[in-house]
JSON list of C-alpha atoms in Angstrom, two decimals:
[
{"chain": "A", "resi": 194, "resn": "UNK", "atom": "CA", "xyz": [103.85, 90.33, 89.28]},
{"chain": "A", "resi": 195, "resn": "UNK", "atom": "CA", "xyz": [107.08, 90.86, 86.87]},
{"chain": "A", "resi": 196, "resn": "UNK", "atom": "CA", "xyz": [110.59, 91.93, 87.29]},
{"chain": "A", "resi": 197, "resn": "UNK", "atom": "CA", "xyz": [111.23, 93.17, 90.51]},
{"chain": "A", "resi": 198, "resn": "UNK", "atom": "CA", "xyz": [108.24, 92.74, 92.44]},
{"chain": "A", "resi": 199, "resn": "UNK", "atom": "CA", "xyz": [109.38, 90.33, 94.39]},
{"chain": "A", "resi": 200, "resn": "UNK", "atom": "CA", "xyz": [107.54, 90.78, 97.70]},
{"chain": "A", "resi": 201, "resn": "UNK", "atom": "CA", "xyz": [103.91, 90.92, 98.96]},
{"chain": "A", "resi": 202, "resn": "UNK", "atom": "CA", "xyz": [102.45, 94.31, 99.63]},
{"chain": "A", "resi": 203, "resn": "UNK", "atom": "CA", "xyz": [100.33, 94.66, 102.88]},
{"chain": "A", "resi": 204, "resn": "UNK", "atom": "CA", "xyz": [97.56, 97.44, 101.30]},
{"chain": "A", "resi": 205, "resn": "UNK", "atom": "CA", "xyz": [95.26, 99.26, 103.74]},
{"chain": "A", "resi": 206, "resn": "UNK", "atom": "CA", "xyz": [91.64, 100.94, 103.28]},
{"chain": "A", "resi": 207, "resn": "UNK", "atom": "CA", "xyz": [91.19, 103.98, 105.50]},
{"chain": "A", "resi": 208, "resn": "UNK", "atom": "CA", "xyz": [87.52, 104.79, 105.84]},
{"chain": "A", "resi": 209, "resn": "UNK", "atom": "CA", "xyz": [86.04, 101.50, 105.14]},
{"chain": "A", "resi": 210, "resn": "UNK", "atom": "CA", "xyz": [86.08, 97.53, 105.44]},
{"chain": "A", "resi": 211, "resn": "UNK", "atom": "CA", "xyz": [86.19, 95.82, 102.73]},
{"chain": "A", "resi": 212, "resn": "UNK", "atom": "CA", "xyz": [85.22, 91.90, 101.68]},
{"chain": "A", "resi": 213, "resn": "UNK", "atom": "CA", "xyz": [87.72, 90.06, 100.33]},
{"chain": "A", "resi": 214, "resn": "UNK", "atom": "CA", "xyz": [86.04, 87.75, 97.09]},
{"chain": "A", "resi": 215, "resn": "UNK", "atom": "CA", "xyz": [88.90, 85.95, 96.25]},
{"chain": "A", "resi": 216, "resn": "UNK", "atom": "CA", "xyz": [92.81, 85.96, 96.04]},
{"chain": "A", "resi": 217, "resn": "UNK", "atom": "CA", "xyz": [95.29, 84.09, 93.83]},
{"chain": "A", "resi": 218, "resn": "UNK", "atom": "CA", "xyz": [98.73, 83.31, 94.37]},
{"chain": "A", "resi": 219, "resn": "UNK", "atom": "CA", "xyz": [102.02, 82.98, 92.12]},
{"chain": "A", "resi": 220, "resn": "UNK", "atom": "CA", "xyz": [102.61, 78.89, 91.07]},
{"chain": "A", "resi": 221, "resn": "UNK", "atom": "CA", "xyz": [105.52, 77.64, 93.78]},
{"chain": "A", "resi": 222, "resn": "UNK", "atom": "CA", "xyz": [107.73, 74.78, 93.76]},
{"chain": "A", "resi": 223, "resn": "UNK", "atom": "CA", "xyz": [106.26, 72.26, 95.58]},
{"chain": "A", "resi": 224, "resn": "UNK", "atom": "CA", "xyz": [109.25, 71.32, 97.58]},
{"chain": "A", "resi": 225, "resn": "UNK", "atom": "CA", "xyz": [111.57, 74.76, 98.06]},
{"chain": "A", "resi": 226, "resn": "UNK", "atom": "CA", "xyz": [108.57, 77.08, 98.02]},
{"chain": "A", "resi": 227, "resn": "UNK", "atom": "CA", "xyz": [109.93, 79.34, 96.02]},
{"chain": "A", "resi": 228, "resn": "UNK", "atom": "CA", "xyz": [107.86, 81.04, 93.29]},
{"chain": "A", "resi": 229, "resn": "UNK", "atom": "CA", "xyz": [108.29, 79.87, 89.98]},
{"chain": "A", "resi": 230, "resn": "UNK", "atom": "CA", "xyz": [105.91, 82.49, 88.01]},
{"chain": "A", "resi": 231, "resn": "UNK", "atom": "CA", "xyz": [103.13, 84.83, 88.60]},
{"chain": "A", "resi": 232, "resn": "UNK", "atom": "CA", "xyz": [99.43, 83.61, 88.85]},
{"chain": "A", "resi": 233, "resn": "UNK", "atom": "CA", "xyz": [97.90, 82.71, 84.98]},
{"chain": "A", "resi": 234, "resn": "UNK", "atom": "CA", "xyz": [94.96, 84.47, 85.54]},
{"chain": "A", "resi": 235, "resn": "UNK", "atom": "CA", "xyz": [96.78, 87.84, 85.03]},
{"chain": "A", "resi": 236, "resn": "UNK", "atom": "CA", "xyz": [98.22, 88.85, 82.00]},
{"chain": "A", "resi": 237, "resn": "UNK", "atom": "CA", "xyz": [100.63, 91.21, 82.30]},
{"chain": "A", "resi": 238, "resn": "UNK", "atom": "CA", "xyz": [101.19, 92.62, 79.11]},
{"chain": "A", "resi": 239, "resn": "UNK", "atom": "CA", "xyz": [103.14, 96.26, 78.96]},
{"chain": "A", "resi": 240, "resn": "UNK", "atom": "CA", "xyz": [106.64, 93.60, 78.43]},
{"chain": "A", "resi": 241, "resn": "UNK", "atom": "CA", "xyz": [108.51, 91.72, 75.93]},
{"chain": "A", "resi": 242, "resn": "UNK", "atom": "CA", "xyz": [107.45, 89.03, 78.26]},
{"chain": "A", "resi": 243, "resn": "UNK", "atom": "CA", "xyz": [105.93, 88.20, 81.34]},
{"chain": "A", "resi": 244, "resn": "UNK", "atom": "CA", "xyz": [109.03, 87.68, 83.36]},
{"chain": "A", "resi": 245, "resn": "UNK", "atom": "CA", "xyz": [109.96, 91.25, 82.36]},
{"chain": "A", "resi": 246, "resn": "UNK", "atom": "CA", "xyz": [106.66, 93.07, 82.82]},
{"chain": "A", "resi": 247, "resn": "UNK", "atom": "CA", "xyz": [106.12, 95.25, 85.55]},
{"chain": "A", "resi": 248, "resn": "UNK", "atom": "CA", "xyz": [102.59, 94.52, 85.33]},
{"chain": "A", "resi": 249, "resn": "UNK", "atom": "CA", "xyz": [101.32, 98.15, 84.89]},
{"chain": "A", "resi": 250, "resn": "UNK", "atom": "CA", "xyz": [98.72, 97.04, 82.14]},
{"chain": "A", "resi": 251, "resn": "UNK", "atom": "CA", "xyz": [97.55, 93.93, 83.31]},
{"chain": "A", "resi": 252, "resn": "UNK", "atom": "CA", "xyz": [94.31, 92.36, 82.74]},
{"chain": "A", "resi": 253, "resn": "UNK", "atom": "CA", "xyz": [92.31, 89.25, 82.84]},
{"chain": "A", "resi": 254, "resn": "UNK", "atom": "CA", "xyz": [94.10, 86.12, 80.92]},
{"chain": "A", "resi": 255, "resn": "UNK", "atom": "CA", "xyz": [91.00, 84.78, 80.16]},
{"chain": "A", "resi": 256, "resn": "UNK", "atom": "CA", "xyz": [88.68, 87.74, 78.34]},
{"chain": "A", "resi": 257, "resn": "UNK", "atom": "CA", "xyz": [85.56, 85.89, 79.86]},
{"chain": "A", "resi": 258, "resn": "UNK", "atom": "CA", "xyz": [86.13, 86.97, 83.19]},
{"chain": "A", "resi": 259, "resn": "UNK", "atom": "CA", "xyz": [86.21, 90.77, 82.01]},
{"chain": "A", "resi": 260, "resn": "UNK", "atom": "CA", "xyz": [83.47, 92.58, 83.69]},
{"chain": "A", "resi": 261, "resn": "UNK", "atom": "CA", "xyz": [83.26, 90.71, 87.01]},
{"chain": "A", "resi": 262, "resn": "UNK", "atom": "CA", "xyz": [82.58, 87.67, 85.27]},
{"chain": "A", "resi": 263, "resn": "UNK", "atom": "CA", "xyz": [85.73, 86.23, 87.54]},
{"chain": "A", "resi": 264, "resn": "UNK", "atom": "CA", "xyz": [84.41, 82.15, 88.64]},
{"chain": "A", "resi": 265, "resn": "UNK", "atom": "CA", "xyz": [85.15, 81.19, 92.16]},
{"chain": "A", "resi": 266, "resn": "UNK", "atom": "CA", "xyz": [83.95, 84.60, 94.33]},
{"chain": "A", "resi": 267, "resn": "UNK", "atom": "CA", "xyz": [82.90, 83.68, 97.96]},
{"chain": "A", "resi": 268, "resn": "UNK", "atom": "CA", "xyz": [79.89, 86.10, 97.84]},
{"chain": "A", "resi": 269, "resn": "UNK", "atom": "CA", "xyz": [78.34, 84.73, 100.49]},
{"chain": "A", "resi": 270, "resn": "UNK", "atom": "CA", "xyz": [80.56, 84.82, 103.27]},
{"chain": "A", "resi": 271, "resn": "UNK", "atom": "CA", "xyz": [83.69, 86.96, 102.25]},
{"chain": "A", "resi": 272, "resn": "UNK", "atom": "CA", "xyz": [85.80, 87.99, 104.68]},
{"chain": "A", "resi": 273, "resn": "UNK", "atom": "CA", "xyz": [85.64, 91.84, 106.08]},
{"chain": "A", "resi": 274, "resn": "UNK", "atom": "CA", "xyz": [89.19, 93.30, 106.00]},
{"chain": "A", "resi": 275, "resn": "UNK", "atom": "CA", "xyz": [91.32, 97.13, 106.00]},
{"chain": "A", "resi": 276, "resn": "UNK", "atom": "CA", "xyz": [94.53, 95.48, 105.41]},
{"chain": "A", "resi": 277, "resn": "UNK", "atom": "CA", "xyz": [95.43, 92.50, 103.32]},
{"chain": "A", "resi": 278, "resn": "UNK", "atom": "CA", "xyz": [98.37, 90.92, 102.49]},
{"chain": "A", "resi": 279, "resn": "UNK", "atom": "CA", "xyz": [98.46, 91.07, 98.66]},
{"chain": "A", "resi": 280, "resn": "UNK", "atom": "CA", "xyz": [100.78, 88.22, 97.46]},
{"chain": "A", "resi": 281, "resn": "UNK", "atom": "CA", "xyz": [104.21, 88.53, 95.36]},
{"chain": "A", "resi": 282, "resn": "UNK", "atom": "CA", "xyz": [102.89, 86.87, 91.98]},
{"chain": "A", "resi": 283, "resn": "UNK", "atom": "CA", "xyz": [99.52, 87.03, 93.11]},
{"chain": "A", "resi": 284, "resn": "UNK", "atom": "CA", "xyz": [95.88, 89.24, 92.92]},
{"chain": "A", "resi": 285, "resn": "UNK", "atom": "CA", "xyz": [93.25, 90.22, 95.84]},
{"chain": "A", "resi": 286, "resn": "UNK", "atom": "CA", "xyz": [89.56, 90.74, 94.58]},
{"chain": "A", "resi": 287, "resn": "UNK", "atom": "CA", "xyz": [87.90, 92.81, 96.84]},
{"chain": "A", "resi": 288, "resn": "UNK", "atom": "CA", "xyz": [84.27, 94.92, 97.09]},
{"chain": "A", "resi": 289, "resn": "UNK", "atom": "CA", "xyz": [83.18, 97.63, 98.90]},
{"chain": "A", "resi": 290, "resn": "UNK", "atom": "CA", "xyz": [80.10, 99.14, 100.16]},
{"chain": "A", "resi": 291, "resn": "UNK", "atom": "CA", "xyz": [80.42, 102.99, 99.23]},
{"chain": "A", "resi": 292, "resn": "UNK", "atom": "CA", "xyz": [78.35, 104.12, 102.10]},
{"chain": "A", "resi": 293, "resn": "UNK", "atom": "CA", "xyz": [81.11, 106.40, 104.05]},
{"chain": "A", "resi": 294, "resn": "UNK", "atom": "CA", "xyz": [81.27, 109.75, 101.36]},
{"chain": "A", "resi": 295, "resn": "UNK", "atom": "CA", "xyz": [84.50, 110.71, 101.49]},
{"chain": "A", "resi": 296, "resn": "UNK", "atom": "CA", "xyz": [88.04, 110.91, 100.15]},
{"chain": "A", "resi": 297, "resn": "UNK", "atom": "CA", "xyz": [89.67, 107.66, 101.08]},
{"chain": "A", "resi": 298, "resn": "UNK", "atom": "CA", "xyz": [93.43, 106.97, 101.22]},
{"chain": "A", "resi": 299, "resn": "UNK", "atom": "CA", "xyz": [94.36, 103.13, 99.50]},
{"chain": "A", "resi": 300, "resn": "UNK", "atom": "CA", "xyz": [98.13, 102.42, 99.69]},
{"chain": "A", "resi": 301, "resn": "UNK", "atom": "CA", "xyz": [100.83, 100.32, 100.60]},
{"chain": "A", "resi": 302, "resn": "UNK", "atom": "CA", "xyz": [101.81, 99.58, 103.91]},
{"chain": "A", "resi": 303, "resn": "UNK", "atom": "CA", "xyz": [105.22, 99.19, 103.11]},
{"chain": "A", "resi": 304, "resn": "UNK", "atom": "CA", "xyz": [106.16, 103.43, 103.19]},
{"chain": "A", "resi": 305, "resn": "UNK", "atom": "CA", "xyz": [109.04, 103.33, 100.33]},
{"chain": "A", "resi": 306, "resn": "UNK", "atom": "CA", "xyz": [106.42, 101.81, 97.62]},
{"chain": "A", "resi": 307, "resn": "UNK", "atom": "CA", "xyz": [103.44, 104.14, 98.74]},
{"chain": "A", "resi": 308, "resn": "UNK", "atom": "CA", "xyz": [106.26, 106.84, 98.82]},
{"chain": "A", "resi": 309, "resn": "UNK", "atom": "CA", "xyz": [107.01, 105.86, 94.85]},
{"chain": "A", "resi": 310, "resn": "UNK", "atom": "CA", "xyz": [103.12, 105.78, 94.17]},
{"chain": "A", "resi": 311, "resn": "UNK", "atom": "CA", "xyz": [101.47, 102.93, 95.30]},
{"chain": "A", "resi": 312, "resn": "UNK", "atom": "CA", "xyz": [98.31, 104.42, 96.69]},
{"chain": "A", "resi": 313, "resn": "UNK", "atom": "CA", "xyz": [95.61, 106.41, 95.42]},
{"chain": "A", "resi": 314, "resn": "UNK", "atom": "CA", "xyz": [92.68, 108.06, 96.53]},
{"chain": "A", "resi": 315, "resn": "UNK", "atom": "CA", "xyz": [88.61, 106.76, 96.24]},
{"chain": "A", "resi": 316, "resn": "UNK", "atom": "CA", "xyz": [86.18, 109.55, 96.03]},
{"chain": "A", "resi": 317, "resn": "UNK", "atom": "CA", "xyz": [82.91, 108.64, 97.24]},
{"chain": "A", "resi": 318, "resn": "UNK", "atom": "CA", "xyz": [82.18, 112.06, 97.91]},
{"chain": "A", "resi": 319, "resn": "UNK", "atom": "CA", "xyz": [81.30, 114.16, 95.02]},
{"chain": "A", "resi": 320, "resn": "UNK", "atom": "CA", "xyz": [77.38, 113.61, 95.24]},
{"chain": "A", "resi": 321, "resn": "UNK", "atom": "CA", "xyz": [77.20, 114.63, 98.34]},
{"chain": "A", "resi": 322, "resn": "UNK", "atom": "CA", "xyz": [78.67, 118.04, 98.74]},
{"chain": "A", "resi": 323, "resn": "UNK", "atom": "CA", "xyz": [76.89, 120.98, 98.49]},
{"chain": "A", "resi": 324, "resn": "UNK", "atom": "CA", "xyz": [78.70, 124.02, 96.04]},
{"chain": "A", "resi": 325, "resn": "UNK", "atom": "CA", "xyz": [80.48, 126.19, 97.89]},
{"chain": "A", "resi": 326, "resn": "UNK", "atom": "CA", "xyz": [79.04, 129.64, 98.35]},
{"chain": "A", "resi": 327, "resn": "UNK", "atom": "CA", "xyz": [79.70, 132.10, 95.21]},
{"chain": "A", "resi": 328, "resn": "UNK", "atom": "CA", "xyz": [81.84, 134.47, 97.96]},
{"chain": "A", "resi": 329, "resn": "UNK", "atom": "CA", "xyz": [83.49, 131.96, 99.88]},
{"chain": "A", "resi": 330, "resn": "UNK", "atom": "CA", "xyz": [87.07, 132.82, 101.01]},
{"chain": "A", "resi": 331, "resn": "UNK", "atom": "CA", "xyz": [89.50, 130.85, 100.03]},
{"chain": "A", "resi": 332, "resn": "UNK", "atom": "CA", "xyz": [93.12, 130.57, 102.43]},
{"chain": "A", "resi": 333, "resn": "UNK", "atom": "CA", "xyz": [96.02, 129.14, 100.72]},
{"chain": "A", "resi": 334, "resn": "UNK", "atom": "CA", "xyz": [98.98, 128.17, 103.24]},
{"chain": "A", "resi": 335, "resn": "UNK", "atom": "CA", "xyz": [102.61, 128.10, 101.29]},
{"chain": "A", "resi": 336, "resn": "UNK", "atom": "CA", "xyz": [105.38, 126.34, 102.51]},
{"chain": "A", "resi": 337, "resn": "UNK", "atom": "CA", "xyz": [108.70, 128.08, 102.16]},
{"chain": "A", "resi": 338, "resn": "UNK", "atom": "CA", "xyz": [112.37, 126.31, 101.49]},
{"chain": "A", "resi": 339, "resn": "UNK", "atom": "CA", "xyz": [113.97, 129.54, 102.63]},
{"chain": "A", "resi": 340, "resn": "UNK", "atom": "CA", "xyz": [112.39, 130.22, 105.82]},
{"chain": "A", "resi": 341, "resn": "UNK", "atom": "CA", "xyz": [111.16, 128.37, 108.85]},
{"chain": "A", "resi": 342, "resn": "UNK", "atom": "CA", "xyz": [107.84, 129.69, 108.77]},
{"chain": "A", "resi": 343, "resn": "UNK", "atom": "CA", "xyz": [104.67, 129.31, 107.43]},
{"chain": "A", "resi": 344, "resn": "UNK", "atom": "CA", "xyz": [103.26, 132.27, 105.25]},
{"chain": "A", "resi": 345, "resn": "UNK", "atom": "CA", "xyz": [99.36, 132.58, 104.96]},
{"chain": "A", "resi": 346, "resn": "UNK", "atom": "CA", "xyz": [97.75, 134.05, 102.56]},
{"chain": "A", "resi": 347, "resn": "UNK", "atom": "CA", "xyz": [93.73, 134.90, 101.68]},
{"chain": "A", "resi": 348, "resn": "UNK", "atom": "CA", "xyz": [93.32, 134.63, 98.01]},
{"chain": "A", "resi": 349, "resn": "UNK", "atom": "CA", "xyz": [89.76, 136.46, 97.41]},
{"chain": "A", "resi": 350, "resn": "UNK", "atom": "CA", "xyz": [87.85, 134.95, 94.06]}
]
């Protein structure tokens, strides 16, 4: 949504499926197809106005649907997906089930934007790791800018 976000951003899930609830798209013109404004249900706020808003801050237009309160989920038979098509203007609602633990890599499939930061990581993990032991040895590998090697060393705790 906003300035410059003029494209739709394939986003993959490693590590899971996930079911796609509902998506909604910018309004078009009806005869060039060209989109006229982002989707109403988002407002993007963070701008002196919505055409200028990168969308960084955006929430629900209407405060009712706050909370997953959104109308209009298929919950019954959502579509399973690791990549969707999220479109320019638009939103994707998706859920998970959190039943892989691990660290999970979300991102763009388009390299330059997950390059500049669109991805992040999902921990699902943290309950079900055990401490590590009190004298467990800990290797650090540091990459060098003035050599061609790689220089390992044991950092002891």
């Amino acid at each position: 949504m906003g300035q410059g976000t003029g494209w739709a951003h394939p986003v993959h899930m490693h590590g899971h499926t996930f079911y796609v609830l509902k998506m909604g798209y910018a309004n078009h013109n009806n005869r060039t197809g060209l989109k006229l404004e982002g989707n109403s249900d988002i407002d993007c706020r963070g701008g002196t106005d919505r055409a200028n808003s990168w969308c960084n801050n955006a929430t629900w237009s209407n405060p009712a649907w706050a909370n997953g309160n959104v109308p209009g989920l298929e919950l019954l038979k959502p579509v399973r997906k690791d990549t969707i098509i999220v479109p320019s203007g638009g939103y994707v609602i998706t859920r998970i089930k959190a039943d892989n633990p691990g660290v999970w890599f979300l991102h763009c499939h388009i390299e330059l934007h997950a390059n500049d930061g669109m991805a992040m990581l999902i921990n699902e993990s943290f309950p079900h790791h055990p401490s590590p032991p009190t004298d467990f040895l800990i290797v650090i590998v540091i990459l060098t800018t003035n050599h061609n090697h790689l220089q390992q060393q044991p950092l002891h705790q």
